[in-house]
Coordinates of C-alpha atoms in Angstrom, one line a residue:
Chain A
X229 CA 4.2 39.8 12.2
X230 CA 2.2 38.6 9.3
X231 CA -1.3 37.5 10.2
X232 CA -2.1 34.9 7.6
X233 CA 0.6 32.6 9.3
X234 CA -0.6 28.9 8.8
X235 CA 2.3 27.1 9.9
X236 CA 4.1 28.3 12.7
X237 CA 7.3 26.4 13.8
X238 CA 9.2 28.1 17.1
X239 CA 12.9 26.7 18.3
X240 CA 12.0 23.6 17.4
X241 CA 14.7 21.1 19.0
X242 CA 14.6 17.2 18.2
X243 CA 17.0 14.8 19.1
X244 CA 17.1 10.7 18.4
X245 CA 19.0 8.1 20.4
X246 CA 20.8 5.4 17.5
X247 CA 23.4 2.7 17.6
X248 CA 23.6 0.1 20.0
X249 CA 25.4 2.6 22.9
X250 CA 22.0 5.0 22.2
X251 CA 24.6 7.7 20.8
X252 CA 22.2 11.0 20.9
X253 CA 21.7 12.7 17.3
X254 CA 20.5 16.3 17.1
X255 CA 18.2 16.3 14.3
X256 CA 16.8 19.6 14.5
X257 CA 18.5 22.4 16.9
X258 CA 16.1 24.8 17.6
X259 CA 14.1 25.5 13.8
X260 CA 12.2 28.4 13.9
X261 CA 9.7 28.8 10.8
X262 CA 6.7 30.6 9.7
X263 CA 4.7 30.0 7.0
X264 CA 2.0 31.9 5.3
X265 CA -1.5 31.1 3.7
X266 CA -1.3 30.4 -0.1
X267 CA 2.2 30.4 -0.7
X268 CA 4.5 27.3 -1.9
X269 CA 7.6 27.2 0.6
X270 CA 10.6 25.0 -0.6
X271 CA 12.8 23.6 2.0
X272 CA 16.1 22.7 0.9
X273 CA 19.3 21.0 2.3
X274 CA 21.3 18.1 1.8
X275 CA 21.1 14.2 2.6
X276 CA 20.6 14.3 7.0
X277 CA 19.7 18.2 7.3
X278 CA 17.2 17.5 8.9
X279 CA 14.6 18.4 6.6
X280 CA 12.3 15.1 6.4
X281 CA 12.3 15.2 10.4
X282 CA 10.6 18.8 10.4
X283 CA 7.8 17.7 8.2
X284 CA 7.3 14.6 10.2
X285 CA 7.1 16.8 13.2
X286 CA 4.6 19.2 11.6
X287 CA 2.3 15.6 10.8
X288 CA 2.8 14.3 14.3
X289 CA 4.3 11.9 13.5
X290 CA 7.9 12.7 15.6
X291 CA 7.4 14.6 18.8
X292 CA 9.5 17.3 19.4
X293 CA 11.6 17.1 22.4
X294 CA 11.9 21.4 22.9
X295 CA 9.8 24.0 21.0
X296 CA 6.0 24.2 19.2
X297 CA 4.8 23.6 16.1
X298 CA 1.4 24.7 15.2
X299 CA -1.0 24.5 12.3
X300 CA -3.5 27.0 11.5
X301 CA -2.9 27.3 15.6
X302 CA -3.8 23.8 16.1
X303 CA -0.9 21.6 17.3
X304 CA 0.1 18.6 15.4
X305 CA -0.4 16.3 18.7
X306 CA -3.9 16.9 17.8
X307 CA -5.9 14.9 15.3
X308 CA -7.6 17.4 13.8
X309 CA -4.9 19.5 12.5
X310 CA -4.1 17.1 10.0
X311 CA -7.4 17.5 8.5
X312 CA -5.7 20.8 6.8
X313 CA -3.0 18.7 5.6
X314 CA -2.2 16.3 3.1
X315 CA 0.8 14.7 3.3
X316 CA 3.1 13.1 0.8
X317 CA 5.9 11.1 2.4
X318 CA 9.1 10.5 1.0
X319 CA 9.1 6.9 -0.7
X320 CA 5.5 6.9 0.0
X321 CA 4.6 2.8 0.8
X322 CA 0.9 2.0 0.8
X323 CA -1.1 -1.2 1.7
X324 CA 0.2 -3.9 -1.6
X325 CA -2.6 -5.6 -1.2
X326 CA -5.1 -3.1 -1.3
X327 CA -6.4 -0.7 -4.5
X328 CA -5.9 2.9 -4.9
X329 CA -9.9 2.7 -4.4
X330 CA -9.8 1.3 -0.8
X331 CA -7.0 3.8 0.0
X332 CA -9.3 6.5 -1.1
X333 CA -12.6 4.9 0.3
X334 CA -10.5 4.9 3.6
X335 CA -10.1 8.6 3.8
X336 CA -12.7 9.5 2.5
X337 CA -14.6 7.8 5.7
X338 CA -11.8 9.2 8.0
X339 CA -12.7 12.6 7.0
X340 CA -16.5 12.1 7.1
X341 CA -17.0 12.8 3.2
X342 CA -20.3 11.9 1.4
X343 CA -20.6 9.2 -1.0
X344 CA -21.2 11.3 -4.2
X345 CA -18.3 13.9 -2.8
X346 CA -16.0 10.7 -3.0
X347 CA -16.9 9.1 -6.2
X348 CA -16.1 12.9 -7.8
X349 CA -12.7 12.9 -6.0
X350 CA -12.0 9.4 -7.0
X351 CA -12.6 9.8 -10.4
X352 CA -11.2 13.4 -10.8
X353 CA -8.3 12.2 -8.8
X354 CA -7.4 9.4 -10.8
X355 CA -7.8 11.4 -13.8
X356 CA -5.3 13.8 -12.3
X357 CA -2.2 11.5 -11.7
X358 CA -3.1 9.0 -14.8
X359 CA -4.4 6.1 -12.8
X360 CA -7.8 5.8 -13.9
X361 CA -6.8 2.2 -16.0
X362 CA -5.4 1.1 -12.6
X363 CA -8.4 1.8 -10.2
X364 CA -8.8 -1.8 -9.5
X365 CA -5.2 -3.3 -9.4
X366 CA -3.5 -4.2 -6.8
X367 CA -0.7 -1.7 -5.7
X368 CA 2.1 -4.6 -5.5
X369 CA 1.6 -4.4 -9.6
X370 CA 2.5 -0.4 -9.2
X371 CA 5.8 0.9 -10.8
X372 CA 7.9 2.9 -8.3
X373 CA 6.4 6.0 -10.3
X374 CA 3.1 4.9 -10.2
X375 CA 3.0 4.4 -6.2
X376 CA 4.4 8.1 -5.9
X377 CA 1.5 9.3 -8.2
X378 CA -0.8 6.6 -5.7
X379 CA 0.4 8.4 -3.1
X380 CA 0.0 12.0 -4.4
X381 CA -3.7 11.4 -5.0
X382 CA -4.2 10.3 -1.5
X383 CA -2.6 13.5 -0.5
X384 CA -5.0 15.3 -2.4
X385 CA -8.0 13.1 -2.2
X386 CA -9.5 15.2 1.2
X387 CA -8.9 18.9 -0.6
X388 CA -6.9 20.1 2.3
X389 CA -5.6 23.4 2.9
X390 CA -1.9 22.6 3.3
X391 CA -0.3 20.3 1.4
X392 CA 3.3 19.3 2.8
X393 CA 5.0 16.8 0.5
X394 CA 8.7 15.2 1.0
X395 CA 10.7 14.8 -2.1
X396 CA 7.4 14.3 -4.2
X397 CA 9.6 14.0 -7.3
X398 CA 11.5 11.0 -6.0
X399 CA 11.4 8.1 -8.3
X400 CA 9.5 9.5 -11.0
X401 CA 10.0 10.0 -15.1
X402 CA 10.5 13.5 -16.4
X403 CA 6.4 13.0 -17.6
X404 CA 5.9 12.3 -13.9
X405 CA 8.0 15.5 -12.5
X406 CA 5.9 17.4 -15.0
X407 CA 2.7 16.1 -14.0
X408 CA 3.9 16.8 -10.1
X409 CA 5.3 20.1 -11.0
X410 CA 1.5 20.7 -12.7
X411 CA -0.5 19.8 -9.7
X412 CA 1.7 22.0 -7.5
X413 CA 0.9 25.2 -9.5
X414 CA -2.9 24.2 -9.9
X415 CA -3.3 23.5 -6.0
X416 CA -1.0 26.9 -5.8
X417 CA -3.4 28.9 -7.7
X418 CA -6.4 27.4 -6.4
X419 CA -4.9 29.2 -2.7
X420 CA -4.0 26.6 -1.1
X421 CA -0.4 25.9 0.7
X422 CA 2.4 24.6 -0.6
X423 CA 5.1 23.0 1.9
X424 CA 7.9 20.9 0.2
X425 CA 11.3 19.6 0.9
X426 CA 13.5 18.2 -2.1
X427 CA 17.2 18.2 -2.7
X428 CA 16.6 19.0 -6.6
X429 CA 17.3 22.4 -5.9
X430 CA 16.1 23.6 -9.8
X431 CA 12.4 21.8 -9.1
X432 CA 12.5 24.5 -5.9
X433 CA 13.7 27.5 -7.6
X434 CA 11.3 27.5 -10.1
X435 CA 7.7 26.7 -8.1
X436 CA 8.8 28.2 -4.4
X437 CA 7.6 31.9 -3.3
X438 CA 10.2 31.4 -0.2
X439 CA 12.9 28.8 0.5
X440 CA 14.6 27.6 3.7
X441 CA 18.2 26.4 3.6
X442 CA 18.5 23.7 6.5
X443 CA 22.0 22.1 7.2
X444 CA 22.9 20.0 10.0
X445 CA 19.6 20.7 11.7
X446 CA 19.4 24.4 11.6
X447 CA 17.3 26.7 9.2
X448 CA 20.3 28.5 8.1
X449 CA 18.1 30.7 5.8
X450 CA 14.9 31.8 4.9
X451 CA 14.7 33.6 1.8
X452 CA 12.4 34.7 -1.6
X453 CA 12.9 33.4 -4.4
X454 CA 12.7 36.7 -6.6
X455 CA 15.6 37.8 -4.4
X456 CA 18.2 35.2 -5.1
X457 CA 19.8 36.8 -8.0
X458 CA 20.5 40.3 -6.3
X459 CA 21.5 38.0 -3.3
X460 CA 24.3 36.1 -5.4
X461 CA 25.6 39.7 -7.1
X462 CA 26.7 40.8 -3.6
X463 CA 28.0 37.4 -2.2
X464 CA 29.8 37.4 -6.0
X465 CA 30.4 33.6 -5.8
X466 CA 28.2 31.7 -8.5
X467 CA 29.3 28.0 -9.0
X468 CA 30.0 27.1 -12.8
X469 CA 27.2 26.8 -14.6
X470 CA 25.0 27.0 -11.1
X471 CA 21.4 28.4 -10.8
X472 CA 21.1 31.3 -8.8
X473 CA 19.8 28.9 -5.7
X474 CA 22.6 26.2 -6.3
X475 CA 25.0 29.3 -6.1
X476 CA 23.5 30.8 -2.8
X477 CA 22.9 27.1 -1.5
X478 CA 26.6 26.1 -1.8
X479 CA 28.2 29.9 -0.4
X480 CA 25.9 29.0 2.1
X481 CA 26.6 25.2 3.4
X482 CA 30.0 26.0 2.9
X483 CA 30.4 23.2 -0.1
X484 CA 32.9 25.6 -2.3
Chain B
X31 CA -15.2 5.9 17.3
X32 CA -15.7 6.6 13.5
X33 CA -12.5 6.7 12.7
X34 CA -11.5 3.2 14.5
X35 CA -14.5 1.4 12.6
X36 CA -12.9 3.4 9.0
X37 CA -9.5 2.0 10.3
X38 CA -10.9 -1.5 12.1
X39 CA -12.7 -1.8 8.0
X40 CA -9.2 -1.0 6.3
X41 CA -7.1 -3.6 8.3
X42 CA -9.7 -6.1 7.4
X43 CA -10.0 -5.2 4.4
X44 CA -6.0 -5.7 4.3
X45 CA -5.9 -8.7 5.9
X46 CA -8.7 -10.6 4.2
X47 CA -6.6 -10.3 1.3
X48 CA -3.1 -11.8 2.7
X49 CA -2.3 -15.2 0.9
X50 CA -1.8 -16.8 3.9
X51 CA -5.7 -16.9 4.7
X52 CA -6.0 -19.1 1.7
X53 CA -3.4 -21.0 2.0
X54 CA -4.4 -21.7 5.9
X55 CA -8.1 -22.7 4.6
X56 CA -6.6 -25.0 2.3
X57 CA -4.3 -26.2 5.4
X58 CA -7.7 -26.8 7.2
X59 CA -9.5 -28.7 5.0
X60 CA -6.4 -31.2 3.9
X61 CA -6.4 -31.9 8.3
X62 CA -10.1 -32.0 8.7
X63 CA -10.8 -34.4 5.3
X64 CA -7.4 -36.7 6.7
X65 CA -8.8 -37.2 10.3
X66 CA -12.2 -37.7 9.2
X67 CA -10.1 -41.2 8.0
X68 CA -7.7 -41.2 10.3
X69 CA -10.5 -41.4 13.5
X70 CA -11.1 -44.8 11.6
X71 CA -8.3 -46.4 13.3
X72 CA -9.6 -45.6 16.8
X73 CA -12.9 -47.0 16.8
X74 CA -13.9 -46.1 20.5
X75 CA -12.8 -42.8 20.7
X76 CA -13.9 -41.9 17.1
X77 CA -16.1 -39.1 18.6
X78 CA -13.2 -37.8 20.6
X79 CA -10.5 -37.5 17.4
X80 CA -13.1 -36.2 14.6
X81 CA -14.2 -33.2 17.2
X82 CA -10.8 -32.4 19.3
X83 CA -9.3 -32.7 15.8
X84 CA -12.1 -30.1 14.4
X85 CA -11.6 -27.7 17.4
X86 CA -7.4 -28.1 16.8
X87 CA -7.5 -26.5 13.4
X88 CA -10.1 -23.9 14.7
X89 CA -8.0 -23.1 17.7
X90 CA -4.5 -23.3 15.2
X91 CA -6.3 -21.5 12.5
X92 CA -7.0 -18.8 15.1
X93 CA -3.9 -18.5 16.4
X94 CA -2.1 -17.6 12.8
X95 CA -4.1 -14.4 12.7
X96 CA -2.5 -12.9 15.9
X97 CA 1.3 -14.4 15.1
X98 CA 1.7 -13.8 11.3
X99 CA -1.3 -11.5 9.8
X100 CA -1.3 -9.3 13.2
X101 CA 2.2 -9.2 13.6
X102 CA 2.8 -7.9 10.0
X103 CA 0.0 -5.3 10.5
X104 CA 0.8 -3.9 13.5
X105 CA 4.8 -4.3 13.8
X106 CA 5.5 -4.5 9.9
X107 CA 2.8 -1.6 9.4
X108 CA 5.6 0.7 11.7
X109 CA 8.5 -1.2 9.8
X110 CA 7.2 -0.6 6.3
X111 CA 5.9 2.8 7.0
X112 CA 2.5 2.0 5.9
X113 CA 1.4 3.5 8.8
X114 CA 1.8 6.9 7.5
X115 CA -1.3 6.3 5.2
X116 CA -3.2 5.9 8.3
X117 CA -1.5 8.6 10.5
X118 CA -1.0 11.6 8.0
X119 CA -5.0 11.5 8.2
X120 CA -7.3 13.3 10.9
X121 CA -6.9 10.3 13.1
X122 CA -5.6 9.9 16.8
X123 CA -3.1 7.4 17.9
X124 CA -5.9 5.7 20.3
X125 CA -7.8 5.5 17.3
X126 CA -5.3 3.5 15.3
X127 CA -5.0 1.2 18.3
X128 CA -8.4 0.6 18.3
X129 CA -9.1 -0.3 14.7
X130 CA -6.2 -1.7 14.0
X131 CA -7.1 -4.4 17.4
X132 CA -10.8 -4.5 16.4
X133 CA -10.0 -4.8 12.6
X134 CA -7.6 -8.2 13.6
X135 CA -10.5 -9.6 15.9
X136 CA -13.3 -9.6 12.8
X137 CA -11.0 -11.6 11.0
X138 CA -10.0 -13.7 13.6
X139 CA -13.6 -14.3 14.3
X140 CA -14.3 -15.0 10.5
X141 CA -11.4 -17.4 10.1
X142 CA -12.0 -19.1 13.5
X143 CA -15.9 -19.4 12.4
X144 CA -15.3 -20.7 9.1
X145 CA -12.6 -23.0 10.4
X146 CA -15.3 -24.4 13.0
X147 CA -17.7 -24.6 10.0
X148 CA -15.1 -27.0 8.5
X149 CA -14.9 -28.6 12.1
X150 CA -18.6 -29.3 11.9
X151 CA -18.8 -30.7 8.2
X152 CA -15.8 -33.1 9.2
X153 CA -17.9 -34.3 12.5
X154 CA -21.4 -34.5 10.4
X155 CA -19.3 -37.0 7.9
X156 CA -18.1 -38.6 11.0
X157 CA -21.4 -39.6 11.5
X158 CA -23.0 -40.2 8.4
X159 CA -19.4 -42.9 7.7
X160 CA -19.1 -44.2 11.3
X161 CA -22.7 -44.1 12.6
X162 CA -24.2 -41.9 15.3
X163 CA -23.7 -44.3 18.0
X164 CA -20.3 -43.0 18.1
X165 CA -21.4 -39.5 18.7
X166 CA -23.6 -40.1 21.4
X167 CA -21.6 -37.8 23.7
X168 CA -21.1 -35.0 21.3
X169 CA -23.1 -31.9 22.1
X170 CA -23.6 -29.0 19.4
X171 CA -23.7 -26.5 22.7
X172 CA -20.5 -27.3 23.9
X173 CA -19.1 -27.3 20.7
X174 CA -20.1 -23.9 20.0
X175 CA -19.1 -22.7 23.2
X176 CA -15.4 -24.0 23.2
X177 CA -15.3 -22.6 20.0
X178 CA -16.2 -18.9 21.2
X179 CA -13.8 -19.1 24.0
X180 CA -11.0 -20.2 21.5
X181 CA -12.2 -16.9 19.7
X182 CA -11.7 -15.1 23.1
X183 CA -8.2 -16.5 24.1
X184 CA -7.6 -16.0 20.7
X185 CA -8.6 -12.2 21.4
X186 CA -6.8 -11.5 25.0
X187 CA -3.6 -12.5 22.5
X188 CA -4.3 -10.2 19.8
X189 CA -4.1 -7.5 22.5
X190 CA -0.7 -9.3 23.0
X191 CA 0.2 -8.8 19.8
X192 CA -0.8 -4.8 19.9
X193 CA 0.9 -4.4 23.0
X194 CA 4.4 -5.7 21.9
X195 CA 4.1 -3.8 18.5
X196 CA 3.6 -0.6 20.3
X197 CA 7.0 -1.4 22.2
X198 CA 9.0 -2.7 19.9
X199 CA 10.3 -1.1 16.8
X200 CA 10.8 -4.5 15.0
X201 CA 8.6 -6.9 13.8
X202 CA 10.7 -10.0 14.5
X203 CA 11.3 -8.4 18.2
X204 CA 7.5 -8.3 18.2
X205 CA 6.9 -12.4 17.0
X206 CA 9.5 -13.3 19.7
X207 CA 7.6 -11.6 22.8
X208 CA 4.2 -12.4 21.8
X209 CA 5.6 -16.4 21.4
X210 CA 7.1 -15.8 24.9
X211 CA 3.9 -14.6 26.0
X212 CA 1.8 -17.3 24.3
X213 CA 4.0 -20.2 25.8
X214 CA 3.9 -19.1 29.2
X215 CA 0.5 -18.1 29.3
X216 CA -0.4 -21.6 28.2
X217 CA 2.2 -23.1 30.5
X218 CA 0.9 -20.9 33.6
X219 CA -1.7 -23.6 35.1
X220 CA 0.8 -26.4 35.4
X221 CA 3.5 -24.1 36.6
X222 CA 1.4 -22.3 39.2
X223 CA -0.1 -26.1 40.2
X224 CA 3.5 -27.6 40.4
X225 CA 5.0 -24.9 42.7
X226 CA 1.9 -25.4 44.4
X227 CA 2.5 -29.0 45.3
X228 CA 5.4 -28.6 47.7
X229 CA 6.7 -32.1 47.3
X230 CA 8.3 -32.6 50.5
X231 CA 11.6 -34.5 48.6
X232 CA 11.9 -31.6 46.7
X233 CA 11.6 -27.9 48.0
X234 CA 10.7 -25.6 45.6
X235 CA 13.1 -22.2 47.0
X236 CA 10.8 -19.3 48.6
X237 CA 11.8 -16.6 45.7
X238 CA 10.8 -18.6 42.7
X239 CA 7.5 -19.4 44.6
X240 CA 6.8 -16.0 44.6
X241 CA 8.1 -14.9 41.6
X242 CA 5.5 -18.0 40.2
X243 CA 3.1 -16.3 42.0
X244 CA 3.3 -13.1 41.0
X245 CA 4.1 -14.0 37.3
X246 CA 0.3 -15.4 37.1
X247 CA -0.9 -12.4 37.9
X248 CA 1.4 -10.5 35.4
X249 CA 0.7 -12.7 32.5
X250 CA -2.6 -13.9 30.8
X251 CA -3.9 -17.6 31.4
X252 CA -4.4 -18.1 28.2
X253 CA -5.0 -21.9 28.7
X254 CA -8.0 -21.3 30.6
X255 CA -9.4 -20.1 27.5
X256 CA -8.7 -23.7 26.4
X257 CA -12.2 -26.0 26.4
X258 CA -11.3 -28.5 23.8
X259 CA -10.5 -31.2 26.2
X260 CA -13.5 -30.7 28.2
X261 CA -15.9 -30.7 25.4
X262 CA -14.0 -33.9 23.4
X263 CA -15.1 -35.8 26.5
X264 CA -18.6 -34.5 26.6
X265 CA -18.4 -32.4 29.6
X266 CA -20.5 -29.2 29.9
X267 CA -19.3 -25.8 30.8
X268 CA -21.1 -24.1 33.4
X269 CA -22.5 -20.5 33.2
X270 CA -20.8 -19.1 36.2
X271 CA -17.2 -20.6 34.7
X272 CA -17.9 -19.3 31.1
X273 CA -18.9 -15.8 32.9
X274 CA -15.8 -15.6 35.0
X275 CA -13.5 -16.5 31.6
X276 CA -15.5 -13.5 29.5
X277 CA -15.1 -11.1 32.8
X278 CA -11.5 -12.3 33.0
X279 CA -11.0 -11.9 29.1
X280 CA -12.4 -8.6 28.9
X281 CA -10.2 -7.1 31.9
X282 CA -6.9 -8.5 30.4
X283 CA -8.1 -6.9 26.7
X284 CA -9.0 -3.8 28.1
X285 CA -5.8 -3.4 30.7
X286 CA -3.3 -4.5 27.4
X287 CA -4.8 -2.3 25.2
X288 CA -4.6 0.6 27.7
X289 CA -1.1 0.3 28.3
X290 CA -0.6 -0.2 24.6
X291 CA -2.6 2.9 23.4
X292 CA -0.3 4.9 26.2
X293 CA 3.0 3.6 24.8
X294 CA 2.0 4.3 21.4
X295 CA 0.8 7.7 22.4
X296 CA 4.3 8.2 23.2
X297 CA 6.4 7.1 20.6
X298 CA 7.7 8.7 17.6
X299 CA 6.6 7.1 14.3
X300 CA 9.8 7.6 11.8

């Protein structure tokens, strides 16, 4: 086993209660994942596999009803694991009447950062995702696109080690992927981790080291990327005019 | 505790910027200018209107804080997912509780103490238009003192307001049990005093007695909080009564916001 594992997810079971007769929905049946320091990891899988509930177990945000999730060995139930993250939720929605400014003055006091470390992260930040004309607006006069970007910086604002974004390229203008796309390889060479989910299965295939392949809950595969094309020569179905990913993706969910 | 005060600054930052602050100030000082010249018409109780009048729009002012800025906060924070801002940082679920309660009472406190403010301007014209014989009875102290246990009351609901947030995964779900809680904590005193009479024409059954009883125990007395009356008529509260209601405030804030801070604790944020 790998020692530089930084997130460690073992049969991790969650199951929600919805609809008026509390009908019982298994999200996740028993996700097992690792991990490992400085690499980007793709998670893939269509609409309801199950993908945006791992990541909001791995936050804390969803507790798990069977299995462990730990970060770095710290589990998400505890605060202070989440000082290695920075997390991008999918259709991010911050405080309308507040500024990018106050978002970023707010973490930077949640993670104890000193007042010249902040005004460097606020201006390089805003510099990053373009926002430097809208410091002082008020995000209810922020284009979808512009939120996502809002949001992105408050990901990064702390420098964590892990960054786990959901669908980060939701909403935004091929200028906007790019600028995404961008920051992921910067934050990627820079060592840090790279956990992302996203049903644009191209935007995975060309940034991920590995990719998981959920459906219905399950982590049907784990694989690296600089394997996929030997993989689809011996499965020797390829959908037409399919990336090497859509191809394995689609023999895999079953979808052809 | 440094990450409540960061969160406590960030929902008052956030909330001193909802329109309905303004829009409630301007409320305030259309009612406070109006009975200023309404009191006219009641020329022995002028004293009485101009200051139960002043300590209305404090106590109403208050009360919007917990009901629509609170409520959209705390319950619309969950529905909206702005939480996640908050949560995806190094920050416990006790110490979003905490700031997000302790953010809510600084504003209430600023809008209650600016509304009072108002309060006082409207009584000093009062004066200056009607004469100070009409103010004999009015007393600054007492004034002051209803005015912080309006804050207070005002408080033991905001803990309400957390509570049913934490619950509930609506907002509206949220508005409807804190009104419940609201009314029959105001309504408490004269329920609690009626069964208590036992009018011997009417006999009140043996269950709802009890259930009464028990139900004043269950729910805040939030009109014991309520002093206008007392000081519109000049009377004084004592110390040991204004002890009793701070003791009695601070053991229902701290009991709510313990079981709130164990629900949430509990409950998935999606």
């Amino acid at each position: 086993m790998p020692d530089n594992i930084i997130i460690e997810v073992k049969s991790l079971s969650k199951r929600y209660s919805a609809g008026l007769f509390q009908k019982k929905k298994e999200a996740l049946k028993c996700v097992s994942l690792q991990v490992l320091s400085g690499e980007v990891f793709g998670i893939v899988g269509s609409n309801g596999a199950g993908k945006s509930t791992l990541i909001k177990s791995l936050t804390g945000l969803l507790k798990p009803c069977f299995g462990t999730v730990f970060i770095n060995g710290i589990s998400p139930v505890d605060a202070a694991s989440r000082k290695m993250i920075g997390f991008l939720p999918e259709n991010p929605c911050l405080y309308q009447n507040l500024t990018i400014t106050d978002h970023f003055r707010f973490i930077s006091r949640v993670n104890g950062l000193d007042s010249a470390l902040t005004a460097e992260r606020v201006k390089v930040l805003l510099n990053q995702v373009r926002l430097s004309e809208a410091a002082r607006t008020p995000l209810r006069k922020f284009s979808k696109g512009m939120i996502q970007r809002a949001a992105l910086a408050c990901a990064l604002f702390a420098d964590p080690e892990i960054l786990i974004l959901d669908e980060p390229m939701s909403g935004l203008d091929p200028l906007g992927r790019q600028l995404v796309v961008d920051l992921i390889y910067e934050y990627h060479r820079q060592g840090k981790t790279i956990l992302f989910c996203s049903h644009i299965l191209t935007d995975v295939e060309r940034m991920c080291d590995r990719i998981g392949i959920m459906d219905e809950g399950e982590m049907k595969s784990v694989i690296n990327a600089g394997e996929l094309s030997n993989m689809i020569e011996h499965t020797g179905k390829t959908g037409q005019g399919a990336t090497p990913l859509e191809s394995y993706f689609l023999n895999l969910v079953g979808a052809q | 505790m440094r990450n409540s005060i960061a969160i406590a600054i960030f929902t008052l930052r956030e909330g001193l910027k909802q329109r309905i602050i303004i829009g409630l100030s301007l409320a305030a000082l259309i009612m406070l200018t109006s009975g200023v010249m309404i009191s006219g018409f009641f020329m022995r109780d002028i004293s009485k209107i101009v200051v139960d009048l002043a300590l209305s729009v404090a106590s109403a002012g208050g009360l919007m804080v917990p009901f629509f800025v609170g409520i959209n906060m705390l319950a619309g924070d969950i529905e909206k997912r702005t939480i996640f801002t908050i949560m995806a940082q190094p920050v416990s679920r006790w110490h979003y509780v905490i700031g997000k309660y302790i953010g809510l009472s600084i504003l209430t406190l600023i809008v209650i103490l600016f509304l009072a403010s108002l309060g006082l301007a409207s009584i000093w014209v009062g004066k200056l238009m009607y004469g100070p014989v009409f103010f004999k009875k009015f007393s600054m102290k007492s004034y002051l003192v209803a005015v912080f246990f309006n804050y207070w009351g005002t408080n033991v609901l905001l803990s309400l307001v957390v509570m049913w947030s934490s619950i509930t995964t609506s907002s509206f779900l949220s508005f409807l049990l804190t009104l419940a809680s609201y009314l029959i904590g105001n309504t408490l005193d004269d329920i609690v005093s009626f069964v208590n009479t036992n009018a011997p024409n009417n006999p009140m059954e043996e269950t709802i007695q009890t259930a009464v009883i028990y139900l004043q125990y269950a729910v805040p007395n939030l009109s014991a909080f309520d002093l206008k009356l007392p000081v519109a008529h000049g009377i004084a509260t004592s110390v040991e009564e204004a002890a009793v209601l701070v003791s009695y405030g601070a053991a229902c804030i701290t009991f709510i916001l313990m079981i709130s801070i164990l629900t949430f604790n509990r409950r998935n944020i999606a």
